[in-house]
Amino acid sequence: MDPVRLEQQLEFIMEIDKLKRVYRQTYLLNGQDKENDAEHSWHLAVMALLLHEYAAQKVDLAKVIKMVLVHDLVEIDAGDSFCYDEAANADKGEREEAAAARLFGLLPRDQGRLFRELWEEFEERKTPEACFAAALDRLQPLLHNYHTKGISWQEHKVTEDMVLERNCHIREGSPGLWEYAKGLIADAVDKGYLQGSGKRGDQTGKKGR
Amino acid sequence: MDPVRLEQQLEFIMEIDKLKRVYRQTYLLNGQDKENDAEHSWHLAVMALLLHEYAAQKVDLAKVIKMVLVHDLVEIDAGDSFCYDEAANADKGEREEAAAARLFGLLPRDQGRLFRELWEEFEERKTPEACFAAALDRLQPLLHNYHTKGISWQEHKVTEDMVLERNCHIREGSPGLWEYAKGLIADAVDKGYLQGSGKRGDQTGKKGR
């Protein structure tokens, strides 16, 4: 047992406690508290365990789980960029790259490399595992929005078109879950949780909020 | 895609959101907020990914991760029993058994069985994976207690003897991490974070808080 190696690992383990106080725009199902990144990452990992049978291609489940466990770590420094906030997303890449360098640099070199590779693979969305992990990362807030009657959508004036555009790559990871998601979005519009898009400029259509 | 199966899986996925509001006695490293079970489970999963090289026997990492992701789900119904609270622990088994029946019963039968098996294996602490998962489950709050200067230990009048007795089965899962943990406990006593035991009845020894 190399004490320097162990100290590096434990320093990282203590540092990432901060992920528990990086808040997202998604509400918990109690409709009151915003979710944090650690809670979100745990939820995605359990979802992967249950839903991997719907992946577009056969996936290495362990890899999907590892990927969702670490995919948001960079937000400890870079913060959560709300997916519909264009300004926040403009320099997101740079902020997250700097965060990855600092955070993964705390680890012994081999493990720093492993974490960086998992994070990069997730971000690039090219492998079956990354596509499926990304699908879960979209589906989970969609489920939360639907089951909290769209509070977060309404707070941010998000419309049906925006939700469809944002989430359509669920299809790449899981065509079956995308079919389900589309049904949920349509139902959210019918129920008035989400403003329907209809014609542009028709902000007061009967399906709007 | 069987719509009934998917609905059962999603109902379970929404139900377990409640784990995010099951609070533990452990403080986050900010020293202010108590940790919840979802955050704790996520933290253990990342720890498993980094520390499995110290397991007493070679472990199936994916299984350890799955186990720590689901090990506390029963606390959604049964609540968190503080490990030093004997009264709460007296009927813990019964409460958790009822919780397992209800929660895992929401899932399609094959997945309900998988979750129950993971939970039972963790609780029984017989396999190398379960022993290592249990070691992490003890080490993580120990690290948090140490790095928050023992606030939770002091709030509950926990002493060195109690901590040593409670945590000694870290050794079964990882002799190396147990050596490290013992050093941390001794140092916590030296620094006044944890009341040293010394001779019985000597509650005011110089190493006490």
PDB file of N, CA, C and O in Angstrom, chain B residues 91-129:
ATOM      1  N   ASP B  91     -35.492  -3.062  16.155  1.00  0.00           N
ATOM      2  CA  ASP B  91     -36.492  -3.598  15.212  1.00  0.00           C
ATOM      3  C   ASP B  91     -36.164  -3.219  13.764  1.00  0.00           C
ATOM      4  O   ASP B  91     -37.024  -3.287  12.885  1.00  0.00           O
ATOM      5  N   LYS B  92     -34.910  -2.867  13.553  1.00  0.00           N
ATOM      6  CA  LYS B  92     -34.475  -2.451  12.219  1.00  0.00           C
ATOM      7  C   LYS B  92     -34.713  -3.564  11.182  1.00  0.00           C
ATOM      8  O   LYS B  92     -35.178  -3.300  10.071  1.00  0.00           O
ATOM      9  N   GLY B  93     -34.391  -4.790  11.553  1.00  0.00           N
ATOM     10  CA  GLY B  93     -34.538  -5.917  10.621  1.00  0.00           C
ATOM     11  C   GLY B  93     -35.953  -6.040  10.087  1.00  0.00           C
ATOM     12  O   GLY B  93     -36.165  -6.135   8.875  1.00  0.00           O
ATOM     13  N   GLU B  94     -36.920  -5.999  10.992  1.00  0.00           N
ATOM     14  CA  GLU B  94     -38.330  -6.118  10.591  1.00  0.00           C
ATOM     15  C   GLU B  94     -38.759  -4.974   9.691  1.00  0.00           C
ATOM     16  O   GLU B  94     -39.429  -5.167   8.676  1.00  0.00           O
ATOM     17  N   ARG B  95     -38.390  -3.752  10.098  1.00  0.00           N
ATOM     18  CA  ARG B  95     -38.794  -2.582   9.310  1.00  0.00           C
ATOM     19  C   ARG B  95     -38.194  -2.643   7.914  1.00  0.00           C
ATOM     20  O   ARG B  95     -38.853  -2.335   6.923  1.00  0.00           O
ATOM     21  N   GLU B  96     -36.951  -3.062   7.841  1.00  0.00           N
ATOM     22  CA  GLU B  96     -36.294  -3.102   6.534  1.00  0.00           C
ATOM     23  C   GLU B  96     -36.840  -4.233   5.657  1.00  0.00           C
ATOM     24  O   GLU B  96     -36.925  -4.090   4.437  1.00  0.00           O
ATOM     25  N   GLU B  97     -37.209  -5.324   6.268  1.00  0.00           N
ATOM     26  CA  GLU B  97     -37.780  -6.439   5.511  1.00  0.00           C
ATOM     27  C   GLU B  97     -39.105  -6.013   4.859  1.00  0.00           C
ATOM     28  O   GLU B  97     -39.359  -6.293   3.681  1.00  0.00           O
ATOM     29  N   ALA B  98     -39.929  -5.314   5.638  1.00  0.00           N
ATOM     30  CA  ALA B  98     -41.208  -4.837   5.082  1.00  0.00           C
ATOM     31  C   ALA B  98     -40.968  -3.831   3.955  1.00  0.00           C
ATOM     32  O   ALA B  98     -41.651  -3.843   2.927  1.00  0.00           O
ATOM     33  N   ALA B  99     -39.961  -2.996   4.145  1.00  0.00           N
ATOM     34  CA  ALA B  99     -39.629  -2.003   3.120  1.00  0.00           C
ATOM     35  C   ALA B  99     -39.159  -2.680   1.835  1.00  0.00           C
ATOM     36  O   ALA B  99     -39.554  -2.285   0.728  1.00  0.00           O
ATOM     37  N   ALA B 100     -38.339  -3.700   1.984  1.00  0.00           N
ATOM     38  CA  ALA B 100     -37.826  -4.421   0.813  1.00  0.00           C
ATOM     39  C   ALA B 100     -38.987  -5.056   0.055  1.00  0.00           C
ATOM     40  O   ALA B 100     -39.043  -4.997  -1.182  1.00  0.00           O
ATOM     41  N   ALA B 101     -39.916  -5.648   0.797  1.00  0.00           N
ATOM     42  CA  ALA B 101     -41.058  -6.312   0.146  1.00  0.00           C
ATOM     43  C   ALA B 101     -41.863  -5.292  -0.663  1.00  0.00           C
ATOM     44  O   ALA B 101     -42.239  -5.529  -1.807  1.00  0.00           O
ATOM     45  N   ARG B 102     -42.132  -4.139  -0.060  1.00  0.00           N
ATOM     46  CA  ARG B 102     -42.925  -3.140  -0.782  1.00  0.00           C
ATOM     47  C   ARG B 102     -42.164  -2.554  -1.973  1.00  0.00           C
ATOM     48  O   ARG B 102     -42.661  -2.541  -3.101  1.00  0.00           O
ATOM     49  N   LEU B 103     -40.943  -2.095  -1.709  1.00  0.00           N
ATOM     50  CA  LEU B 103     -40.208  -1.379  -2.755  1.00  0.00           C
ATOM     51  C   LEU B 103     -39.814  -2.277  -3.916  1.00  0.00           C
ATOM     52  O   LEU B 103     -40.090  -1.959  -5.073  1.00  0.00           O
ATOM     53  N   PHE B 104     -39.164  -3.378  -3.616  1.00  0.00           N
ATOM     54  CA  PHE B 104     -38.701  -4.251  -4.694  1.00  0.00           C
ATOM     55  C   PHE B 104     -39.888  -4.924  -5.382  1.00  0.00           C
ATOM     56  O   PHE B 104     -39.793  -5.354  -6.533  1.00  0.00           O
ATOM     57  N   GLY B 105     -41.028  -4.972  -4.674  1.00  0.00           N
ATOM     58  CA  GLY B 105     -42.252  -5.506  -5.260  1.00  0.00           C
ATOM     59  C   GLY B 105     -42.847  -4.614  -6.346  1.00  0.00           C
ATOM     60  O   GLY B 105     -43.730  -5.041  -7.091  1.00  0.00           O
ATOM     61  N   LEU B 106     -42.376  -3.371  -6.421  1.00  0.00           N
ATOM     62  CA  LEU B 106     -42.861  -2.475  -7.488  1.00  0.00           C
ATOM     63  C   LEU B 106     -42.264  -2.861  -8.842  1.00  0.00           C
ATOM     64  O   LEU B 106     -42.830  -2.554  -9.884  1.00  0.00           O
ATOM     65  N   LEU B 107     -41.114  -3.514  -8.802  1.00  0.00           N
ATOM     66  CA  LEU B 107     -40.364  -3.814 -10.030  1.00  0.00           C
ATOM     67  C   LEU B 107     -40.894  -5.068 -10.730  1.00  0.00           C
ATOM     68  O   LEU B 107     -41.519  -5.919 -10.093  1.00  0.00           O
ATOM     69  N   PRO B 108     -40.618  -5.198 -12.031  1.00  0.00           N
ATOM     70  CA  PRO B 108     -40.852  -6.494 -12.689  1.00  0.00           C
ATOM     71  C   PRO B 108     -40.144  -7.584 -11.869  1.00  0.00           C
ATOM     72  O   PRO B 108     -39.083  -7.321 -11.276  1.00  0.00           O
ATOM     73  N   ARG B 109     -40.724  -8.774 -11.856  1.00  0.00           N
ATOM     74  CA  ARG B 109     -40.252  -9.799 -10.919  1.00  0.00           C
ATOM     75  C   ARG B 109     -38.743 -10.068 -10.991  1.00  0.00           C
ATOM     76  O   ARG B 109     -38.083 -10.182  -9.961  1.00  0.00           O
ATOM     77  N   ASP B 110     -38.204 -10.180 -12.205  1.00  0.00           N
ATOM     78  CA  ASP B 110     -36.767 -10.498 -12.329  1.00  0.00           C
ATOM     79  C   ASP B 110     -35.894  -9.399 -11.725  1.00  0.00           C
ATOM     80  O   ASP B 110     -34.887  -9.676 -11.063  1.00  0.00           O
ATOM     81  N   GLN B 111     -36.302  -8.153 -11.921  1.00  0.00           N
ATOM     82  CA  GLN B 111     -35.479  -7.059 -11.388  1.00  0.00           C
ATOM     83  C   GLN B 111     -35.690  -6.872  -9.889  1.00  0.00           C
ATOM     84  O   GLN B 111     -34.767  -6.492  -9.168  1.00  0.00           O
ATOM     85  N   GLY B 112     -36.895  -7.153  -9.425  1.00  0.00           N
ATOM     86  CA  GLY B 112     -37.153  -7.125  -7.983  1.00  0.00           C
ATOM     87  C   GLY B 112     -36.261  -8.139  -7.277  1.00  0.00           C
ATOM     88  O   GLY B 112     -35.683  -7.854  -6.224  1.00  0.00           O
ATOM     89  N   ARG B 113     -36.126  -9.313  -7.911  1.00  0.00           N
ATOM     90  CA  ARG B 113     -35.283 -10.363  -7.342  1.00  0.00           C
ATOM     91  C   ARG B 113     -33.817  -9.922  -7.335  1.00  0.00           C
ATOM     92  O   ARG B 113     -33.110 -10.099  -6.344  1.00  0.00           O
ATOM     93  N   LEU B 114     -33.374  -9.316  -8.424  1.00  0.00           N
ATOM     94  CA  LEU B 114     -31.984  -8.831  -8.513  1.00  0.00           C
ATOM     95  C   LEU B 114     -31.684  -7.816  -7.396  1.00  0.00           C
ATOM     96  O   LEU B 114     -30.665  -7.909  -6.703  1.00  0.00           O
ATOM     97  N   PHE B 115     -32.583  -6.861  -7.200  1.00  0.00           N
ATOM     98  CA  PHE B 115     -32.355  -5.834  -6.181  1.00  0.00           C
ATOM     99  C   PHE B 115     -32.359  -6.452  -4.780  1.00  0.00           C
ATOM    100  O   PHE B 115     -31.557  -6.093  -3.930  1.00  0.00           O
ATOM    101  N   ARG B 116     -33.282  -7.372  -4.567  1.00  0.00           N
ATOM    102  CA  ARG B 116     -33.337  -8.025  -3.257  1.00  0.00           C
ATOM    103  C   ARG B 116     -32.057  -8.813  -3.006  1.00  0.00           C
ATOM    104  O   ARG B 116     -31.506  -8.775  -1.902  1.00  0.00           O
ATOM    105  N   GLU B 117     -31.571  -9.506  -4.012  1.00  0.00           N
ATOM    106  CA  GLU B 117     -30.349 -10.288  -3.843  1.00  0.00           C
ATOM    107  C   GLU B 117     -29.152  -9.393  -3.531  1.00  0.00           C
ATOM    108  O   GLU B 117     -28.326  -9.727  -2.676  1.00  0.00           O
ATOM    109  N   LEU B 118     -29.070  -8.277  -4.221  1.00  0.00           N
ATOM    110  CA  LEU B 118     -27.965  -7.347  -3.955  1.00  0.00           C
ATOM    111  C   LEU B 118     -28.033  -6.841  -2.517  1.00  0.00           C
ATOM    112  O   LEU B 118     -27.029  -6.767  -1.806  1.00  0.00           O
ATOM    113  N   TRP B 119     -29.244  -6.481  -2.094  1.00  0.00           N
ATOM    114  CA  TRP B 119     -29.431  -5.956  -0.740  1.00  0.00           C
ATOM    115  C   TRP B 119     -29.124  -7.022   0.315  1.00  0.00           C
ATOM    116  O   TRP B 119     -28.399  -6.760   1.294  1.00  0.00           O
ATOM    117  N   GLU B 120     -29.617  -8.235   0.098  1.00  0.00           N
ATOM    118  CA  GLU B 120     -29.376  -9.316   1.069  1.00  0.00           C
ATOM    119  C   GLU B 120     -27.896  -9.677   1.140  1.00  0.00           C
ATOM    120  O   GLU B 120     -27.359  -9.901   2.225  1.00  0.00           O
ATOM    121  N   GLU B 121     -27.256  -9.715  -0.013  1.00  0.00           N
ATOM    122  CA  GLU B 121     -25.824 -10.042  -0.023  1.00  0.00           C
ATOM    123  C   GLU B 121     -25.044  -8.981   0.756  1.00  0.00           C
ATOM    124  O   GLU B 121     -24.159  -9.313   1.556  1.00  0.00           O
ATOM    125  N   PHE B 122     -25.417  -7.727   0.560  1.00  0.00           N
ATOM    126  CA  PHE B 122     -24.762  -6.649   1.309  1.00  0.00           C
ATOM    127  C   PHE B 122     -24.967  -6.821   2.811  1.00  0.00           C
ATOM    128  O   PHE B 122     -24.034  -6.724   3.605  1.00  0.00           O
ATOM    129  N   GLU B 123     -26.199  -7.094   3.196  1.00  0.00           N
ATOM    130  CA  GLU B 123     -26.535  -7.205   4.626  1.00  0.00           C
ATOM    131  C   GLU B 123     -25.839  -8.397   5.291  1.00  0.00           C
ATOM    132  O   GLU B 123     -25.431  -8.307   6.447  1.00  0.00           O
ATOM    133  N   GLU B 124     -25.706  -9.488   4.549  1.00  0.00           N
ATOM    134  CA  GLU B 124     -25.136 -10.708   5.142  1.00  0.00           C
ATOM    135  C   GLU B 124     -23.618 -10.632   5.302  1.00  0.00           C
ATOM    136  O   GLU B 124     -23.037 -11.338   6.124  1.00  0.00           O
ATOM    137  N   ARG B 125     -22.990  -9.789   4.514  1.00  0.00           N
ATOM    138  CA  ARG B 125     -21.538  -9.559   4.633  1.00  0.00           C
ATOM    139  C   ARG B 125     -20.714 -10.842   4.618  1.00  0.00           C
ATOM    140  O   ARG B 125     -19.865 -11.052   5.503  1.00  0.00           O
ATOM    141  N   LYS B 126     -20.986 -11.687   3.636  1.00  0.00           N
ATOM    142  CA  LYS B 126     -20.220 -12.940   3.555  1.00  0.00           C
ATOM    143  C   LYS B 126     -19.305 -13.002   2.334  1.00  0.00           C
ATOM    144  O   LYS B 126     -18.243 -13.588   2.399  1.00  0.00           O
ATOM    145  N   THR B 127     -19.728 -12.431   1.233  1.00  0.00           N
ATOM    146  CA  THR B 127     -18.904 -12.498   0.017  1.00  0.00           C
ATOM    147  C   THR B 127     -17.838 -11.401   0.050  1.00  0.00           C
ATOM    148  O   THR B 127     -17.978 -10.396   0.771  1.00  0.00           O
ATOM    149  N   PRO B 128     -16.767 -11.565  -0.725  1.00  0.00           N
ATOM    150  CA  PRO B 128     -15.733 -10.515  -0.792  1.00  0.00           C
ATOM    151  C   PRO B 128     -16.324  -9.157  -1.190  1.00  0.00           C
ATOM    152  O   PRO B 128     -15.927  -8.121  -0.639  1.00  0.00           O
ATOM    153  N   GLU B 129     -17.284  -9.163  -2.120  1.00  0.00           N
ATOM    154  CA  GLU B 129     -17.890  -7.902  -2.571  1.00  0.00           C
ATOM    155  C   GLU B 129     -18.665  -7.229  -1.436  1.00  0.00           C
ATOM    156  O   GLU B 129     -18.585  -6.018  -1.231  1.00  0.00           O
TER     157      GLU B 129
END
